[in-house]
Amino acid sequence: MNVELPEPLDVIAVGAHPDDVEIACGGTLAKLVQQGYRVGIIDLTDGEPTPLSPGPEHRLEEARKAAEILGIHVRETLELTNRRLFDSFENRVALATLFRKYRPKVVLGLAGKTPMASPDHWQAMQITDAAVFYSRLTKWNEHFSHTEPHTIQKQVWYPLGFGSLNYPEGSGQFVVDISETMDQKLESIRAYQSQFPPEKKRVYRLVESQNRLVGTSAGFEAGELFICATTLGVRDLVQTVCP
């Protein structure tokens, strides 16, 4: 069975809820778009219910506006259950099916637990890790809407737990320069007015100060930290360490 597929994406960022990706790596996504890459976001849930949101449709409209601000080419919501998100075969398959549909080179996913915050984040990491593997499996197309296997070249994790200075271990940390897209990132977060009303404006200070700190450590005005899931190879040492 031949399945008609859309134009491939270069990078897909996966979050448990709308706003996860913007907070953690929105500046990098905006920069990738400016560099000419096709970028997508997949939210595993619609993030609802939450205390101040009128409902899912309102939250999805906020997510649409945020994606527009960042220049994202595709945003999809899997509509798994918020607050009851668990790593399961069905959830792995649902995400892997979208990977097969959009055929990204790189997948960005959540890194580790977020103490004192939603346990959905940890489940999302496990679902994403498994879906990257499932995406390339052969002789199993019937589970993935009869889409063909797709091998993702690299998986990269992004930390979201700003309440902790401990980052999950991986095969190499690196910082992306978001000096020119920092304001764009903050604007995309402000699109979520139901989540970050004036009384929560400390969130913007927290995100900006974290990005300023991380960026300064790498010699940039602002930056976002990433952790490579597998060993990161270097072909030009000078260009890599002296950007």
Short mmCIF file of N, CA, C and O in Angstrom, two decimals, residues 47-146:
data_model
loop_
_atom_site.label_atom_id
_atom_site.label_comp_id
_atom_site.label_asym_id
_atom_site.label_seq_id
_atom_site.Cartn_x
_atom_site.Cartn_y
_atom_site.Cartn_z
N GLY A 47 -2.23 19.44 26.73
CA GLY A 47 -1.89 20.16 27.94
C GLY A 47 -3.05 20.51 28.85
O GLY A 47 -2.87 21.16 29.88
N GLU A 48 -4.24 20.08 28.50
CA GLU A 48 -5.43 20.46 29.28
C GLU A 48 -5.95 19.29 30.10
O GLU A 48 -5.78 18.13 29.72
N PRO A 49 -6.56 19.55 31.27
CA PRO A 49 -6.96 20.87 31.78
C PRO A 49 -5.83 21.56 32.52
O PRO A 49 -4.92 20.92 33.04
N THR A 50 -5.92 22.89 32.57
CA THR A 50 -5.05 23.71 33.41
C THR A 50 -5.91 24.78 34.08
O THR A 50 -7.00 25.09 33.60
N PRO A 51 -5.43 25.36 35.18
CA PRO A 51 -6.29 26.23 36.00
C PRO A 51 -6.92 27.41 35.28
O PRO A 51 -8.09 27.72 35.51
N LEU A 52 -6.18 28.10 34.40
CA LEU A 52 -6.67 29.35 33.84
C LEU A 52 -7.10 29.26 32.37
O LEU A 52 -7.59 30.24 31.82
N SER A 53 -6.93 28.12 31.75
CA SER A 53 -7.30 27.99 30.34
C SER A 53 -8.79 27.68 30.20
O SER A 53 -9.32 26.83 30.93
N PRO A 54 -9.48 28.32 29.25
CA PRO A 54 -10.89 28.01 29.01
C PRO A 54 -11.11 26.60 28.47
O PRO A 54 -12.22 26.07 28.55
N GLY A 55 -10.08 25.99 27.90
CA GLY A 55 -10.23 24.65 27.37
C GLY A 55 -9.22 24.35 26.28
O GLY A 55 -8.41 25.19 25.89
N PRO A 56 -9.26 23.12 25.75
CA PRO A 56 -8.28 22.67 24.76
C PRO A 56 -8.19 23.55 23.51
O PRO A 56 -7.09 23.80 23.01
N GLU A 57 -9.33 24.02 23.00
CA GLU A 57 -9.30 24.82 21.78
C GLU A 57 -8.50 26.11 21.99
O GLU A 57 -7.76 26.54 21.10
N HIS A 58 -8.64 26.71 23.17
CA HIS A 58 -7.90 27.93 23.48
C HIS A 58 -6.40 27.64 23.54
O HIS A 58 -5.59 28.38 22.99
N ARG A 59 -6.05 26.55 24.20
CA ARG A 59 -4.63 26.18 24.33
C ARG A 59 -4.03 25.86 22.96
O ARG A 59 -2.88 26.22 22.67
N LEU A 60 -4.76 25.19 22.11
CA LEU A 60 -4.27 24.87 20.78
C LEU A 60 -4.08 26.12 19.94
O LEU A 60 -3.15 26.20 19.12
N GLU A 61 -4.93 27.12 20.13
CA GLU A 61 -4.76 28.38 19.42
C GLU A 61 -3.51 29.10 19.90
O GLU A 61 -2.77 29.70 19.11
N GLU A 62 -3.24 29.03 21.20
CA GLU A 62 -2.00 29.60 21.72
C GLU A 62 -0.79 28.90 21.11
O GLU A 62 0.20 29.55 20.74
N ALA A 63 -0.88 27.58 21.00
CA ALA A 63 0.23 26.81 20.41
C ALA A 63 0.43 27.19 18.94
O ALA A 63 1.57 27.27 18.46
N ARG A 64 -0.67 27.41 18.24
CA ARG A 64 -0.56 27.81 16.83
C ARG A 64 0.15 29.15 16.71
O ARG A 64 1.03 29.33 15.86
N LYS A 65 -0.22 30.10 17.58
CA LYS A 65 0.40 31.42 17.54
C LYS A 65 1.89 31.34 17.87
O LYS A 65 2.72 32.00 17.24
N ALA A 66 2.22 30.52 18.87
CA ALA A 66 3.62 30.37 19.26
C ALA A 66 4.44 29.79 18.11
O ALA A 66 5.56 30.24 17.83
N ALA A 67 3.89 28.79 17.43
CA ALA A 67 4.59 28.19 16.30
C ALA A 67 4.77 29.20 15.17
O ALA A 67 5.83 29.24 14.51
N GLU A 68 3.78 30.02 14.96
CA GLU A 68 3.86 31.06 13.92
C GLU A 68 4.97 32.05 14.25
O GLU A 68 5.71 32.48 13.37
N ILE A 69 5.09 32.42 15.50
CA ILE A 69 6.13 33.35 15.93
C ILE A 69 7.52 32.77 15.65
O ILE A 69 8.43 33.48 15.21
N LEU A 70 7.68 31.48 15.89
CA LEU A 70 8.98 30.83 15.68
C LEU A 70 9.23 30.48 14.22
O LEU A 70 10.36 30.15 13.85
N GLY A 71 8.19 30.53 13.40
CA GLY A 71 8.33 30.18 11.99
C GLY A 71 8.24 28.69 11.71
O GLY A 71 8.67 28.23 10.64
N ILE A 72 7.66 27.93 12.63
CA ILE A 72 7.59 26.48 12.51
C ILE A 72 6.74 26.08 11.30
O ILE A 72 5.69 26.65 11.04
N HIS A 73 7.21 25.07 10.58
CA HIS A 73 6.52 24.64 9.36
C HIS A 73 5.32 23.74 9.65
O HIS A 73 4.29 23.82 8.96
N VAL A 74 5.45 22.86 10.65
CA VAL A 74 4.39 21.90 10.97
C VAL A 74 4.29 21.76 12.48
O VAL A 74 5.31 21.65 13.17
N ARG A 75 3.06 21.78 12.99
CA ARG A 75 2.85 21.46 14.41
C ARG A 75 1.68 20.50 14.50
O ARG A 75 0.61 20.76 13.95
N GLU A 76 1.89 19.39 15.19
CA GLU A 76 0.83 18.40 15.37
C GLU A 76 0.67 18.08 16.85
O GLU A 76 1.65 18.08 17.61
N THR A 77 -0.57 17.78 17.24
CA THR A 77 -0.87 17.35 18.60
C THR A 77 -1.38 15.92 18.55
O THR A 77 -2.33 15.62 17.82
N LEU A 78 -0.75 15.03 19.32
CA LEU A 78 -1.15 13.63 19.29
C LEU A 78 -2.41 13.36 20.09
O LEU A 78 -3.03 12.31 19.95
N GLU A 79 -2.77 14.27 20.98
CA GLU A 79 -3.98 14.15 21.79
C GLU A 79 -3.95 12.93 22.70
O GLU A 79 -4.97 12.29 22.95
N LEU A 80 -2.75 12.60 23.22
CA LEU A 80 -2.68 11.64 24.31
C LEU A 80 -3.17 12.36 25.58
O LEU A 80 -3.42 13.56 25.55
N THR A 81 -3.31 11.65 26.68
CA THR A 81 -4.00 12.22 27.84
C THR A 81 -3.05 12.96 28.77
O THR A 81 -2.15 12.36 29.36
N ASN A 82 -3.27 14.26 28.91
CA ASN A 82 -2.49 15.07 29.84
C ASN A 82 -2.73 14.59 31.28
O ASN A 82 -3.83 14.14 31.61
N ARG A 83 -1.68 14.66 32.09
CA ARG A 83 -1.68 14.24 33.49
C ARG A 83 -1.72 12.73 33.66
O ARG A 83 -1.48 12.22 34.76
N ARG A 84 -2.06 12.02 32.60
CA ARG A 84 -2.06 10.55 32.65
C ARG A 84 -1.26 10.00 31.48
O ARG A 84 -1.60 8.96 30.91
N LEU A 85 -0.19 10.71 31.14
CA LEU A 85 0.65 10.27 30.04
C LEU A 85 1.61 9.18 30.54
O LEU A 85 2.34 9.38 31.52
N PHE A 86 1.59 8.04 29.86
CA PHE A 86 2.46 6.94 30.24
C PHE A 86 3.09 6.33 29.00
O PHE A 86 2.50 6.32 27.91
N ASP A 87 4.30 5.86 29.19
CA ASP A 87 4.99 5.14 28.12
C ASP A 87 4.27 3.81 27.89
O ASP A 87 4.16 2.99 28.78
N SER A 88 3.74 3.64 26.68
CA SER A 88 3.04 2.40 26.33
C SER A 88 3.31 2.08 24.87
O SER A 88 3.76 2.94 24.10
N PHE A 89 3.01 0.87 24.48
CA PHE A 89 3.21 0.49 23.09
C PHE A 89 2.40 1.39 22.16
O PHE A 89 2.91 1.88 21.15
N GLU A 90 1.15 1.63 22.51
CA GLU A 90 0.28 2.44 21.65
C GLU A 90 0.81 3.86 21.50
O GLU A 90 0.78 4.43 20.40
N ASN A 91 1.31 4.45 22.57
CA ASN A 91 1.82 5.81 22.50
C ASN A 91 3.13 5.88 21.72
O ASN A 91 3.39 6.84 20.99
N ARG A 92 3.96 4.87 21.87
CA ARG A 92 5.19 4.80 21.08
C ARG A 92 4.87 4.73 19.59
O ARG A 92 5.47 5.43 18.78
N VAL A 93 3.92 3.90 19.25
CA VAL A 93 3.54 3.72 17.84
C VAL A 93 2.95 5.01 17.28
O VAL A 93 3.24 5.39 16.13
N ALA A 94 2.13 5.69 18.07
CA ALA A 94 1.51 6.93 17.59
C ALA A 94 2.56 7.96 17.22
O ALA A 94 2.47 8.63 16.17
N LEU A 95 3.59 8.11 18.05
CA LEU A 95 4.65 9.08 17.76
C LEU A 95 5.54 8.59 16.61
O LEU A 95 5.89 9.37 15.72
N ALA A 96 5.88 7.33 16.62
CA ALA A 96 6.72 6.78 15.54
C ALA A 96 6.05 6.91 14.18
O ALA A 96 6.71 7.11 13.16
N THR A 97 4.72 6.82 14.16
CA THR A 97 3.99 6.98 12.90
C THR A 97 4.20 8.38 12.33
O THR A 97 4.36 8.56 11.12
N LEU A 98 4.23 9.40 13.21
CA LEU A 98 4.49 10.75 12.74
C LEU A 98 5.93 10.92 12.29
O LEU A 98 6.22 11.66 11.35
N PHE A 99 6.86 10.24 12.95
CA PHE A 99 8.26 10.27 12.49
C PHE A 99 8.36 9.68 11.08
O PHE A 99 9.07 10.20 10.22
N ARG A 100 7.65 8.59 10.84
CA ARG A 100 7.66 7.97 9.51
C ARG A 100 6.98 8.88 8.48
O ARG A 100 7.35 8.88 7.31
N LYS A 101 6.01 9.61 8.92
CA LYS A 101 5.28 10.51 8.03
C LYS A 101 6.15 11.70 7.62
O LYS A 101 6.22 12.05 6.42
N TYR A 102 6.86 12.31 8.59
CA TYR A 102 7.61 13.54 8.30
C TYR A 102 9.11 13.31 8.07
O TYR A 102 9.80 14.21 7.64
N ARG A 103 9.62 12.12 8.43
CA ARG A 103 10.97 11.67 8.06
C ARG A 103 12.08 12.65 8.43
O ARG A 103 12.86 13.08 7.58
N PRO A 104 12.16 13.05 9.70
CA PRO A 104 13.19 14.02 10.10
C PRO A 104 14.58 13.40 10.14
O PRO A 104 14.74 12.19 10.30
N LYS A 105 15.60 14.26 10.00
CA LYS A 105 16.98 13.83 10.20
C LYS A 105 17.31 13.79 11.69
O LYS A 105 18.05 12.92 12.15
N VAL A 106 16.78 14.78 12.43
CA VAL A 106 17.10 14.93 13.85
C VAL A 106 15.81 15.04 14.65
O VAL A 106 14.87 15.73 14.24
N VAL A 107 15.79 14.38 15.81
CA VAL A 107 14.66 14.50 16.75
C VAL A 107 15.20 15.08 18.05
O VAL A 107 16.18 14.59 18.61
N LEU A 108 14.54 16.15 18.53
CA LEU A 108 14.85 16.75 19.82
C LEU A 108 13.78 16.30 20.81
O LEU A 108 12.59 16.46 20.55
N GLY A 109 14.21 15.75 21.94
CA GLY A 109 13.26 15.27 22.93
C GLY A 109 13.66 15.66 24.34
O GLY A 109 14.80 16.07 24.59
N LEU A 110 12.72 15.54 25.26
CA LEU A 110 12.95 15.89 26.65
C LEU A 110 14.06 15.06 27.28
O LEU A 110 14.21 13.87 26.97
N ALA A 111 14.81 15.71 28.17
CA ALA A 111 15.92 15.04 28.86
C ALA A 111 15.57 14.83 30.33
O ALA A 111 15.52 15.78 31.10
N GLY A 112 15.31 13.60 30.70
CA GLY A 112 15.20 13.26 32.10
C GLY A 112 13.98 13.79 32.83
O GLY A 112 13.03 14.30 32.24
N LYS A 113 14.04 13.69 34.15
CA LYS A 113 12.93 14.09 35.00
C LYS A 113 12.95 15.58 35.28
O LYS A 113 13.97 16.24 35.14
N THR A 114 11.80 16.10 35.68
CA THR A 114 11.68 17.51 36.07
C THR A 114 11.11 17.55 37.48
O THR A 114 9.89 17.64 37.66
N PRO A 115 11.98 17.48 38.50
CA PRO A 115 11.50 17.44 39.89
C PRO A 115 10.56 18.59 40.22
O PRO A 115 10.78 19.72 39.82
N MET A 116 9.49 18.28 40.94
CA MET A 116 8.48 19.25 41.37
C MET A 116 7.61 19.73 40.21
O MET A 116 6.79 20.63 40.39
N ALA A 117 7.81 19.19 39.03
CA ALA A 117 6.99 19.56 37.87
C ALA A 117 6.31 18.30 37.33
O ALA A 117 6.39 17.23 37.93
N SER A 118 5.67 18.41 36.20
CA SER A 118 4.84 17.32 35.68
C SER A 118 5.62 16.03 35.42
O SER A 118 6.65 16.05 34.74
N PRO A 119 5.13 14.89 35.92
CA PRO A 119 5.75 13.60 35.60
C PRO A 119 5.54 13.21 34.14
O PRO A 119 6.19 12.27 33.66
N ASP A 120 4.65 13.93 33.44
CA ASP A 120 4.48 13.66 32.00
C ASP A 120 5.79 13.84 31.24
O ASP A 120 6.02 13.20 30.21
N HIS A 121 6.66 14.73 31.72
CA HIS A 121 7.92 15.00 31.01
C HIS A 121 8.79 13.75 30.93
O HIS A 121 9.37 13.44 29.89
N TRP A 122 8.89 13.04 32.05
CA TRP A 122 9.69 11.82 32.08
C TRP A 122 9.09 10.75 31.17
O TRP A 122 9.80 10.05 30.45
N GLN A 123 7.77 10.64 31.20
CA GLN A 123 7.11 9.66 30.32
C GLN A 123 7.33 10.04 28.85
O GLN A 123 7.54 9.18 28.00
N ALA A 124 7.28 11.34 28.57
CA ALA A 124 7.49 11.80 27.19
C ALA A 124 8.88 11.45 26.69
O ALA A 124 9.06 11.10 25.52
N MET A 125 9.87 11.54 27.57
CA MET A 125 11.23 11.17 27.18
C MET A 125 11.28 9.70 26.76
O MET A 125 11.86 9.35 25.73
N GLN A 126 10.66 8.84 27.56
CA GLN A 126 10.69 7.41 27.26
C GLN A 126 9.92 7.08 25.98
O GLN A 126 10.36 6.25 25.17
N ILE A 127 8.79 7.75 25.80
CA ILE A 127 8.01 7.54 24.57
C ILE A 127 8.82 7.97 23.34
O ILE A 127 8.86 7.26 22.32
N THR A 128 9.48 9.12 23.45
CA THR A 128 10.26 9.63 22.32
C THR A 128 11.44 8.73 22.01
O THR A 128 11.72 8.42 20.85
N ASP A 129 12.16 8.31 23.05
CA ASP A 129 13.30 7.41 22.84
C ASP A 129 12.86 6.15 22.10
O ASP A 129 13.52 5.70 21.16
N ALA A 130 11.75 5.57 22.54
CA ALA A 130 11.26 4.34 21.91
C ALA A 130 10.79 4.59 20.49
O ALA A 130 11.03 3.78 19.58
N ALA A 131 10.12 5.72 20.26
CA ALA A 131 9.59 6.02 18.92
C ALA A 131 10.70 6.23 17.91
O ALA A 131 10.54 5.89 16.72
N VAL A 132 11.82 6.79 18.34
CA VAL A 132 12.97 6.93 17.44
C VAL A 132 13.41 5.55 16.96
O VAL A 132 13.73 5.35 15.77
N PHE A 133 13.43 4.58 17.86
CA PHE A 133 13.79 3.21 17.49
C PHE A 133 12.72 2.56 16.63
O PHE A 133 13.00 1.97 15.58
N TYR A 134 11.46 2.69 17.04
CA TYR A 134 10.35 2.07 16.30
C TYR A 134 10.26 2.60 14.87
O TYR A 134 9.84 1.89 13.96
N SER A 135 10.64 3.85 14.68
CA SER A 135 10.50 4.48 13.36
C SER A 135 11.23 3.70 12.26
O SER A 135 10.79 3.68 11.12
N ARG A 136 12.32 3.05 12.61
CA ARG A 136 13.13 2.39 11.59
C ARG A 136 12.87 0.89 11.45
O ARG A 136 13.48 0.22 10.61
N LEU A 137 11.96 0.35 12.25
CA LEU A 137 11.75 -1.09 12.24
C LEU A 137 11.04 -1.56 10.97
O LEU A 137 10.03 -0.99 10.56
N THR A 138 11.55 -2.61 10.39
CA THR A 138 10.96 -3.19 9.18
C THR A 138 9.97 -4.30 9.55
O THR A 138 9.90 -4.75 10.69
N LYS A 139 9.20 -4.72 8.54
CA LYS A 139 8.25 -5.83 8.69
C LYS A 139 7.23 -5.58 9.80
O LYS A 139 6.79 -6.50 10.49
N TRP A 140 6.84 -4.30 9.94
CA TRP A 140 5.91 -3.93 11.01
C TRP A 140 5.03 -2.78 10.58
O TRP A 140 4.42 -2.12 11.39
N ASN A 141 4.96 -2.55 9.27
CA ASN A 141 4.28 -1.36 8.75
C ASN A 141 2.81 -1.28 9.13
O ASN A 141 2.24 -0.19 9.20
N GLU A 142 2.19 -2.44 9.38
CA GLU A 142 0.76 -2.43 9.70
C GLU A 142 0.48 -1.68 11.01
O GLU A 142 -0.63 -1.20 11.23
N HIS A 143 1.48 -1.56 11.86
CA HIS A 143 1.30 -0.84 13.12
C HIS A 143 1.40 0.68 12.93
O HIS A 143 0.99 1.44 13.81
N PHE A 144 1.96 1.10 11.81
CA PHE A 144 2.26 2.52 11.59
C PHE A 144 1.52 3.09 10.39
O PHE A 144 2.08 3.81 9.56
N SER A 145 0.24 2.75 10.29
CA SER A 145 -0.62 3.23 9.20
C SER A 145 -0.01 2.93 7.84
O SER A 145 -0.18 3.69 6.88
N HIS A 146 0.73 1.83 7.77
CA HIS A 146 1.34 1.35 6.52
C HIS A 146 2.33 2.34 5.93
O HIS A 146 2.55 2.37 4.72
#
